[in-house]
Amino acid sequence: MDKRIAFEAHEENKKSQEPAQPRPGLTAGVLAGGAIQLAWPTEYRVITQPFGANPELSLESGLPGHEGLDIRAPIGVKVFACADGEVEAVQERETAGDPYGRWIRLRHSNGYRTLAGHLGKISVNKGAKVKARQVIGLAGPTGATAGGHIHLSLMQEGATAQGLTHYLDDIVDPTPFLLLAQAKPVEHLYPWPLGKCLAGLIANGDGSLPISGSGKWEAIKVDLQAGKEKIALIRKTHQDAFLMGSLRLIPGTHQLTPREWSAQIRPALSKHIEAGISFFEVLSKPNLSSQGCYQGWQSGGEFARWWIDAVNLLREIHPLGKFGFPALAPGKQVVGQRMDAQAFMEEADEALLLADWIGVADHWSSSAEMGDEELGARHQWMRRWYPDKLLFITEFANVDALTDPGSKDREYTEFMQQVQATPGIGAAFQRASLSA
């Protein structure tokens, strides 16, 4: 359960919204009456543990693997009925030994039932009629979980007896029956409308721009060390540009407490505030050892607590400021150098949910990698994990030094066209070179 697996549904969305055929060996057929169609039970289109996963954790219960889907659901978010039906059973109080905590079981047509577990609050009573996508409760850390997901099980009457599943109690894989199409984001959630993602550039540390010429950038990210004179020059040459500040750890200060760090940066921060900057990325790539990991914090959870305390202090300095959770360095764990980005993000979930906005880094080495959600299209992954959050791509680049400049220019143009078609991205900042 510690290893979360994001559900890669975007390719299937392109094919059809019809439920896929059941998986061989897990759900081998559909009984008379037809297959059920399951609406997504939360606003978060992410499966954190798939059906049949981690069989070693199911040995004691005699199951061949995880008997349902764990679906992302931060504590307190709405949980919906997956289909029309009737509330068959409700577990209002947590019972010792019950892994689902508070749960609801619904009876649907054609012999199907669904169970939603790990609820913090239940909103319907036994016997009530419900409609698909009706709120039936709120997610909560009940049962065998610390929060962050709900459990969804699907039962198909007669499936075990007829050999349509390897599981007892008629449990089948819900995945083929989910309507995979992602709900259209509500555009009014974001201060940036669809298609208005700004084309941005990351300035050098001193505030100078790494790309010369007459081009006009719509957004520029400046380091905290950039003085008022450099910011004034940027304002002069790019009068309408959106400016973002980058608040970093100064080298050699990786073990500062939030209070020590906020006091250290306060003079420079005040100058940026006076220059009219209100959006700030608080630190950068905190899962790297060079940016405080393994020294200031030992996990994503420890960083989240550090970040929350630091931002609370920054709000005392700038009450109207918009403080963003920083982009993580993408990639798996490299001992002593980088913590796994996905694990770090999940551990730091509390801070991401509290942030005014979230930063994302998109890096790739080839045109094929540009569409990979773990590399050049990380923002698409983050949109599913945080559908109601404003995103900023605080750094994007083709990191292959051997790619010719003309090819990079074409890739960057294509990249900006793609991100402008994604709702809720305020700006994408290009890193002009690996040394910038």
Coordinates of C-alpha atoms in Angstrom, one line a residue:
M1 CA 0.0 0.0 0.0
D2 CA 3.0 2.3 0.4
K3 CA 3.9 2.0 -3.3
R4 CA 1.3 4.2 -5.1
I5 CA 0.7 3.6 -8.8
A6 CA -1.0 6.4 -10.7
F7 CA -3.7 5.2 -13.1
E8 CA -2.7 5.8 -16.7
A9 CA -6.1 6.5 -18.3
H10 CA -5.4 9.2 -20.8
E11 CA -4.8 6.8 -23.8
E12 CA -8.0 4.9 -23.1
N13 CA -9.9 8.1 -22.9
K14 CA -9.1 8.7 -26.6
K15 CA -10.8 5.4 -27.6
S16 CA -14.2 5.5 -25.9
Q17 CA -16.1 6.3 -22.8
E18 CA -17.7 2.9 -22.9
P19 CA -16.5 0.5 -20.2
A20 CA -13.7 -1.8 -21.4
Q21 CA -14.1 -5.6 -21.6
P22 CA -13.4 -7.3 -18.3
R23 CA -9.7 -8.4 -17.7
P24 CA -9.0 -12.0 -18.5
G25 CA -8.4 -14.0 -15.3
L26 CA -9.8 -11.4 -13.0
T27 CA -13.2 -10.6 -14.5
A28 CA -13.6 -13.1 -17.3
G29 CA -17.2 -12.4 -18.3
V30 CA -20.4 -10.6 -17.7
L31 CA -23.5 -12.3 -16.4
A32 CA -26.9 -12.0 -18.0
G33 CA -28.3 -8.5 -17.6
G34 CA -25.4 -6.5 -18.9
A35 CA -22.3 -4.8 -17.4
I36 CA -22.5 -1.9 -15.0
Q37 CA -21.0 1.5 -15.8
L38 CA -19.2 3.1 -12.9
A39 CA -18.8 6.9 -12.6
W40 CA -15.7 8.0 -10.9
P41 CA -16.2 8.2 -7.1
T42 CA -14.1 11.3 -6.4
E43 CA -12.8 14.3 -8.3
Y44 CA -9.3 12.8 -8.4
R45 CA -8.8 10.6 -11.5
V46 CA -5.9 8.6 -9.8
I47 CA -5.7 5.0 -8.7
T48 CA -3.2 4.7 -5.9
Q49 CA -3.4 0.9 -5.6
P50 CA -4.9 -1.2 -8.4
F51 CA -7.0 -4.3 -8.2
G52 CA -4.9 -7.4 -7.5
A53 CA -1.8 -5.5 -6.4
N54 CA 0.5 -6.5 -3.5
P55 CA -0.7 -10.1 -3.0
E56 CA 1.8 -10.5 -0.1
L57 CA -0.4 -8.1 1.9
S58 CA -3.5 -10.2 1.3
L59 CA -2.2 -13.6 2.5
E60 CA -3.8 -13.4 5.9
S61 CA -7.2 -12.7 4.4
G62 CA -6.9 -15.5 1.8
L63 CA -7.2 -13.2 -1.1
P64 CA -5.0 -13.4 -4.3
G65 CA -4.3 -9.6 -4.1
H66 CA -5.9 -6.3 -3.3
E67 CA -9.7 -6.8 -3.5
G68 CA -10.6 -3.4 -4.9
L69 CA -9.2 0.0 -6.0
D70 CA -7.7 2.6 -3.8
I71 CA -8.6 6.0 -5.4
R72 CA -7.1 9.3 -4.4
A73 CA -9.2 11.3 -2.0
P74 CA -7.6 13.8 0.3
I75 CA -9.3 14.0 3.7
G76 CA -12.6 15.8 3.6
V77 CA -13.3 15.7 -0.1
K78 CA -16.6 14.5 -1.5
V79 CA -17.2 10.8 -2.3
F80 CA -19.9 10.0 -4.9
A81 CA -22.1 7.0 -5.7
C82 CA -20.7 5.2 -8.8
A83 CA -24.1 4.3 -10.2
D84 CA -27.8 4.6 -9.4
G85 CA -28.9 2.3 -6.6
E86 CA -30.0 1.8 -3.1
V87 CA -28.0 2.0 0.2
E88 CA -27.9 -1.6 1.3
A89 CA -25.7 -1.3 4.4
V90 CA -23.9 1.5 6.3
Q91 CA -21.0 1.1 8.8
E92 CA -21.3 4.4 10.8
R93 CA -18.8 3.5 13.5
E94 CA -15.4 2.1 13.2
T95 CA -15.2 -1.5 14.3
A96 CA -12.0 -3.2 15.5
G97 CA -10.5 -5.3 12.8
D98 CA -12.5 -3.8 10.0
P99 CA -10.0 -2.5 7.4
Y100 CA -12.5 -0.2 5.7
G101 CA -13.3 1.9 8.8
R102 CA -16.6 3.7 8.0
W103 CA -18.1 2.4 4.8
I104 CA -21.2 2.3 2.6
R105 CA -22.4 -0.6 0.4
L106 CA -24.8 0.2 -2.5
R107 CA -27.0 -2.3 -4.4
H108 CA -27.3 -1.6 -8.1
S109 CA -29.2 -3.2 -11.0
N110 CA -28.2 -6.5 -12.6
G111 CA -26.8 -8.0 -9.4
Y112 CA -24.0 -5.5 -8.8
R113 CA -22.9 -3.9 -5.5
T114 CA -20.3 -1.4 -4.7
L115 CA -18.6 -0.7 -1.4
A116 CA -16.8 2.6 -0.6
G117 CA -14.5 2.5 2.5
H118 CA -12.3 4.8 4.5
L119 CA -15.0 7.5 4.9
G120 CA -14.8 10.2 7.5
K121 CA -18.5 11.1 7.2
I122 CA -21.5 9.3 5.8
S123 CA -24.3 11.4 4.2
V124 CA -26.9 8.8 3.4
N125 CA -29.0 6.3 5.4
K126 CA -29.7 2.7 4.8
G127 CA -32.6 2.2 2.3
A128 CA -32.0 5.5 0.6
K129 CA -32.2 5.7 -3.2
V130 CA -29.2 7.4 -4.7
K131 CA -28.2 8.6 -8.2
A132 CA -24.8 8.2 -9.9
R133 CA -22.4 11.1 -8.8
Q134 CA -24.6 11.9 -5.8
V135 CA -22.6 12.7 -2.7
I136 CA -22.7 9.8 -0.2
G137 CA -20.0 10.9 2.2
L138 CA -16.6 12.5 2.7
A139 CA -13.2 10.9 2.7
G140 CA -11.5 10.4 6.0
P141 CA -8.7 8.5 7.7
T142 CA -10.8 5.6 9.0
G143 CA -9.9 1.9 8.9
A144 CA -6.5 0.7 7.7
T145 CA -5.3 4.0 6.2
A146 CA -3.8 7.3 7.3
G147 CA -5.9 9.1 4.7
G148 CA -5.5 10.2 1.2
H149 CA -7.6 7.6 -0.6
I150 CA -10.9 5.7 -0.5
H151 CA -11.4 2.0 -1.2
L152 CA -13.8 0.9 -3.9
S153 CA -14.9 -2.7 -4.2
L154 CA -17.3 -4.1 -6.9
M155 CA -19.3 -7.3 -6.4
Q156 CA -21.0 -9.2 -9.2
E157 CA -23.6 -11.6 -8.0
G158 CA -22.8 -15.2 -9.1
A159 CA -19.3 -14.3 -10.4
T160 CA -17.5 -16.6 -7.9
A161 CA -19.8 -19.6 -8.4
Q162 CA -19.5 -19.3 -12.2
G163 CA -15.7 -19.0 -12.2
L164 CA -15.7 -15.4 -13.5
T165 CA -13.3 -14.3 -10.7
H166 CA -10.5 -15.7 -8.6
Y167 CA -12.0 -13.9 -5.6
L168 CA -14.5 -15.0 -3.0
D169 CA -17.7 -13.2 -2.2
D170 CA -18.3 -12.3 -5.9
I171 CA -15.6 -9.6 -5.9
V172 CA -14.5 -8.5 -9.3
D173 CA -12.2 -5.9 -10.8
P174 CA -14.0 -2.5 -11.0
T175 CA -11.4 -1.1 -13.4
P176 CA -13.0 -2.3 -16.7
F177 CA -16.3 -0.8 -15.7
L178 CA -15.1 2.7 -14.8
L179 CA -16.1 5.5 -17.2
L180 CA -12.5 6.7 -17.7
A181 CA -13.1 10.0 -19.3
Q182 CA -11.8 12.8 -17.1
A183 CA -14.4 15.3 -16.0
K184 CA -13.9 18.7 -17.6
P185 CA -12.2 21.0 -15.1
V186 CA -14.3 23.9 -13.9
E187 CA -12.5 26.8 -15.5
H188 CA -13.7 29.4 -12.9
L189 CA -11.6 27.6 -10.3
Y190 CA -8.5 29.1 -11.8
P191 CA -7.6 32.8 -12.2
W192 CA -6.0 31.9 -15.6
P193 CA -8.6 31.0 -18.2
L194 CA -8.0 28.2 -20.7
G195 CA -5.6 29.1 -23.5
K196 CA -4.0 31.9 -21.5
C197 CA -0.9 30.1 -20.2
L198 CA 1.9 32.7 -20.4
A199 CA 5.1 32.1 -22.2
G200 CA 7.8 32.6 -19.6
L201 CA 11.6 32.8 -19.2
I202 CA 13.8 32.1 -16.2
A203 CA 16.1 35.0 -15.6
N204 CA 19.7 34.6 -14.5
G205 CA 20.5 34.8 -10.8
D206 CA 21.4 38.5 -11.0
G207 CA 18.1 39.3 -12.8
S208 CA 19.6 39.6 -16.3
L209 CA 17.8 37.8 -19.1
P210 CA 19.7 34.8 -20.7
I211 CA 18.1 35.4 -24.1
S212 CA 18.8 38.6 -25.9
G213 CA 16.9 40.1 -28.8
S214 CA 13.7 41.9 -29.3
G215 CA 11.4 39.1 -28.2
K216 CA 8.8 40.0 -25.6
W217 CA 8.2 37.5 -22.8
E218 CA 4.8 37.3 -21.1
A219 CA 6.2 36.1 -17.8
I220 CA 9.6 36.1 -16.1
K221 CA 10.8 34.3 -13.0
V222 CA 13.5 36.1 -11.0
D223 CA 15.7 34.9 -8.2
L224 CA 15.5 36.5 -4.8
Q225 CA 19.0 37.8 -5.3
A226 CA 18.0 40.0 -8.2
G227 CA 18.1 43.6 -7.1
K228 CA 15.5 46.3 -7.5
E229 CA 17.5 47.8 -10.4
K230 CA 17.4 44.6 -12.4
I231 CA 13.7 44.2 -11.7
A232 CA 13.1 47.8 -12.8
L233 CA 14.9 47.1 -16.0
I234 CA 12.8 44.0 -16.7
R235 CA 9.7 46.2 -16.0
K236 CA 11.0 48.7 -18.5
T237 CA 11.7 46.2 -21.3
H238 CA 8.7 44.0 -20.6
Q239 CA 6.0 46.4 -19.2
D240 CA 3.1 43.9 -19.2
A241 CA 5.0 40.8 -18.1
F242 CA 3.9 38.8 -15.1
L243 CA 6.8 38.5 -12.6
M244 CA 7.3 35.6 -10.2
G245 CA 9.9 35.4 -7.4
S246 CA 11.9 32.3 -6.6
L247 CA 12.7 32.0 -2.9
R248 CA 15.6 29.6 -2.4
L249 CA 17.9 28.3 0.3
I250 CA 21.2 30.2 0.3
P251 CA 24.1 27.6 -0.1
G252 CA 25.4 26.4 3.2
T253 CA 22.0 27.1 5.0
H254 CA 20.3 23.8 4.5
Q255 CA 19.6 23.2 8.2
L256 CA 17.9 26.5 8.9
T257 CA 14.6 26.4 10.8
P258 CA 11.7 28.1 9.0
R259 CA 12.0 31.1 11.3
E260 CA 15.7 31.5 10.7
W261 CA 15.3 31.2 7.0
S262 CA 12.4 33.7 6.8
A263 CA 14.4 36.2 8.9
Q264 CA 17.4 35.7 6.5
I265 CA 15.5 36.4 3.3
R266 CA 13.2 39.1 4.7
P267 CA 15.2 42.1 3.4
A268 CA 15.5 40.8 -0.1
L269 CA 11.8 39.6 -0.1
S270 CA 10.7 43.1 1.0
K271 CA 12.4 44.6 -2.0
H272 CA 10.6 42.2 -4.3
I273 CA 7.3 43.0 -2.7
E274 CA 8.0 46.7 -3.1
A275 CA 8.7 46.0 -6.8
G276 CA 5.2 44.6 -7.1
I277 CA 5.9 40.9 -7.1
S278 CA 3.2 38.8 -5.3
F279 CA 3.7 35.2 -6.6
F280 CA 6.6 33.3 -5.0
E281 CA 7.8 29.8 -5.4
V282 CA 9.0 28.7 -1.9
L283 CA 12.2 26.8 -2.4
S284 CA 13.2 24.7 -5.5
K285 CA 13.4 20.9 -6.0
P286 CA 13.4 20.1 -2.3
N287 CA 13.8 16.4 -3.0
L288 CA 17.5 17.0 -4.0
S289 CA 20.3 16.9 -1.5
S290 CA 21.7 20.1 -3.0
Q291 CA 18.4 21.8 -2.1
G292 CA 18.1 20.7 1.5
C293 CA 17.0 17.1 1.3
Y294 CA 18.7 14.8 3.8
Q295 CA 19.9 17.8 5.7
G296 CA 17.0 20.1 6.5
W297 CA 14.4 17.3 6.1
Q298 CA 14.5 13.5 5.7
S299 CA 11.2 12.9 3.9
G300 CA 8.5 14.6 2.0
G301 CA 6.4 14.7 5.2
E302 CA 9.2 16.6 7.1
F303 CA 9.5 19.0 4.3
A304 CA 5.7 19.6 4.3
R305 CA 5.9 20.7 7.9
W306 CA 8.9 22.9 7.2
W307 CA 7.2 24.5 4.2
I308 CA 3.9 25.1 6.0
D309 CA 5.7 26.8 8.9
A310 CA 7.8 28.9 6.5
V311 CA 4.8 30.0 4.5
N312 CA 2.9 31.0 7.6
L313 CA 5.8 33.3 8.5
L314 CA 6.0 34.7 5.0
R315 CA 2.3 35.6 5.2
E316 CA 3.1 37.8 8.1
I317 CA 5.5 39.7 5.9
H318 CA 3.2 39.6 2.8
P319 CA -0.4 38.9 3.7
L320 CA -1.6 39.2 0.1
G321 CA 1.2 37.0 -1.3
K322 CA 0.6 33.9 -3.3
F323 CA 3.0 31.2 -2.2
G324 CA 3.6 28.1 -4.3
F325 CA 4.7 24.6 -3.5
P326 CA 8.0 24.1 -5.4
A327 CA 8.5 21.9 -8.4
L328 CA 10.2 18.6 -7.6
A329 CA 13.2 17.2 -9.5
P330 CA 11.6 14.4 -11.5
G331 CA 12.9 10.8 -11.3
K332 CA 13.4 7.8 -9.0
Q333 CA 15.5 7.7 -5.9
V334 CA 19.3 8.2 -6.2
V335 CA 20.7 7.4 -2.7
G336 CA 22.2 10.5 -1.2
Q337 CA 21.3 12.8 -4.1
R338 CA 17.6 12.6 -4.8
M339 CA 14.4 11.2 -3.2
D340 CA 11.9 9.6 -5.4
A341 CA 9.7 12.5 -6.7
Q342 CA 6.4 10.6 -6.6
A343 CA 6.9 9.3 -3.0
F344 CA 8.1 12.7 -1.9
M345 CA 5.1 14.4 -3.3
E346 CA 2.6 12.0 -1.7
E347 CA 4.3 12.4 1.7
A348 CA 4.1 16.2 1.3
D349 CA 0.4 16.1 0.3
E350 CA -0.8 18.3 3.2
A351 CA 1.4 21.2 2.1
L352 CA 0.4 20.8 -1.6
L353 CA -3.2 21.0 -0.6
L354 CA -2.6 24.2 1.4
A355 CA -0.5 25.9 -1.2
D356 CA -1.9 28.8 -3.2
W357 CA -0.5 27.1 -6.3
I358 CA 1.8 24.2 -7.3
G359 CA 5.0 24.3 -9.3
V360 CA 5.9 21.6 -11.8
A361 CA 9.1 20.9 -13.7
D362 CA 8.9 19.4 -17.2
H363 CA 12.2 18.0 -18.5
W364 CA 12.8 15.8 -21.6
S365 CA 15.7 14.6 -23.7
S366 CA 13.8 13.7 -26.9
S367 CA 10.5 14.6 -28.7
A368 CA 9.0 11.3 -27.5
E369 CA 9.8 12.1 -23.9
M370 CA 8.1 15.5 -24.2
G371 CA 4.7 13.6 -24.0
D372 CA 5.7 11.3 -21.1
E373 CA 3.9 12.2 -17.9
E374 CA 6.9 11.3 -15.8
L375 CA 9.1 13.6 -17.8
G376 CA 8.0 16.3 -20.3
A377 CA 4.3 16.2 -19.5
R378 CA 4.5 16.1 -15.7
H379 CA 1.9 18.9 -15.6
Q380 CA -0.8 16.5 -16.9
W381 CA -0.1 14.1 -14.0
M382 CA -0.3 16.9 -11.5
R383 CA -3.6 18.1 -13.0
R384 CA -5.1 14.8 -12.1
W385 CA -3.6 14.7 -8.6
Y386 CA -4.7 18.3 -7.9
P387 CA -7.6 19.1 -10.2
D388 CA -8.6 22.2 -8.3
K389 CA -5.1 23.8 -8.0
L390 CA -3.6 26.5 -10.1
L391 CA -0.3 25.1 -11.6
F392 CA 2.8 26.9 -12.8
I393 CA 5.4 25.1 -14.9
T394 CA 8.2 26.8 -13.1
E395 CA 10.8 25.2 -15.3
F396 CA 10.7 23.4 -18.7
A397 CA 13.5 22.4 -20.9
N398 CA 15.0 19.8 -23.3
V399 CA 17.9 18.8 -21.1
D400 CA 19.9 17.1 -23.9
A401 CA 22.9 19.3 -24.6
L402 CA 23.3 17.6 -28.0
T403 CA 19.9 18.6 -29.4
D404 CA 20.4 21.3 -31.9
P405 CA 18.9 24.8 -31.1
G406 CA 16.5 24.7 -34.0
S407 CA 15.0 21.4 -32.9
K408 CA 14.6 22.8 -29.3
D409 CA 12.9 25.9 -30.6
R410 CA 10.4 23.7 -32.5
E411 CA 9.8 21.6 -29.4
Y412 CA 9.3 24.6 -27.2
T413 CA 6.7 26.0 -29.6
E414 CA 4.9 22.7 -29.6
F415 CA 5.1 22.4 -25.8
M416 CA 3.6 25.9 -25.3
Q417 CA 0.7 25.0 -27.7
Q418 CA 0.0 21.9 -25.6
V419 CA 0.1 23.5 -22.2
Q420 CA -2.1 26.3 -23.4
A421 CA -4.8 23.7 -24.0
T422 CA -4.6 22.5 -20.4
P423 CA -6.9 24.4 -18.0
G424 CA -5.4 26.1 -14.9
I425 CA -1.8 26.6 -15.9
G426 CA -0.8 30.2 -15.2
A427 CA 2.6 30.3 -17.0
A428 CA 5.4 28.0 -18.3
F429 CA 8.9 29.3 -17.7
Q430 CA 11.6 28.2 -20.1
R431 CA 15.1 27.4 -18.9
A432 CA 17.3 28.9 -21.6
S433 CA 20.3 26.6 -20.9
L434 CA 21.5 23.9 -18.6
S435 CA 23.8 26.4 -16.8
A436 CA 21.2 29.2 -16.4

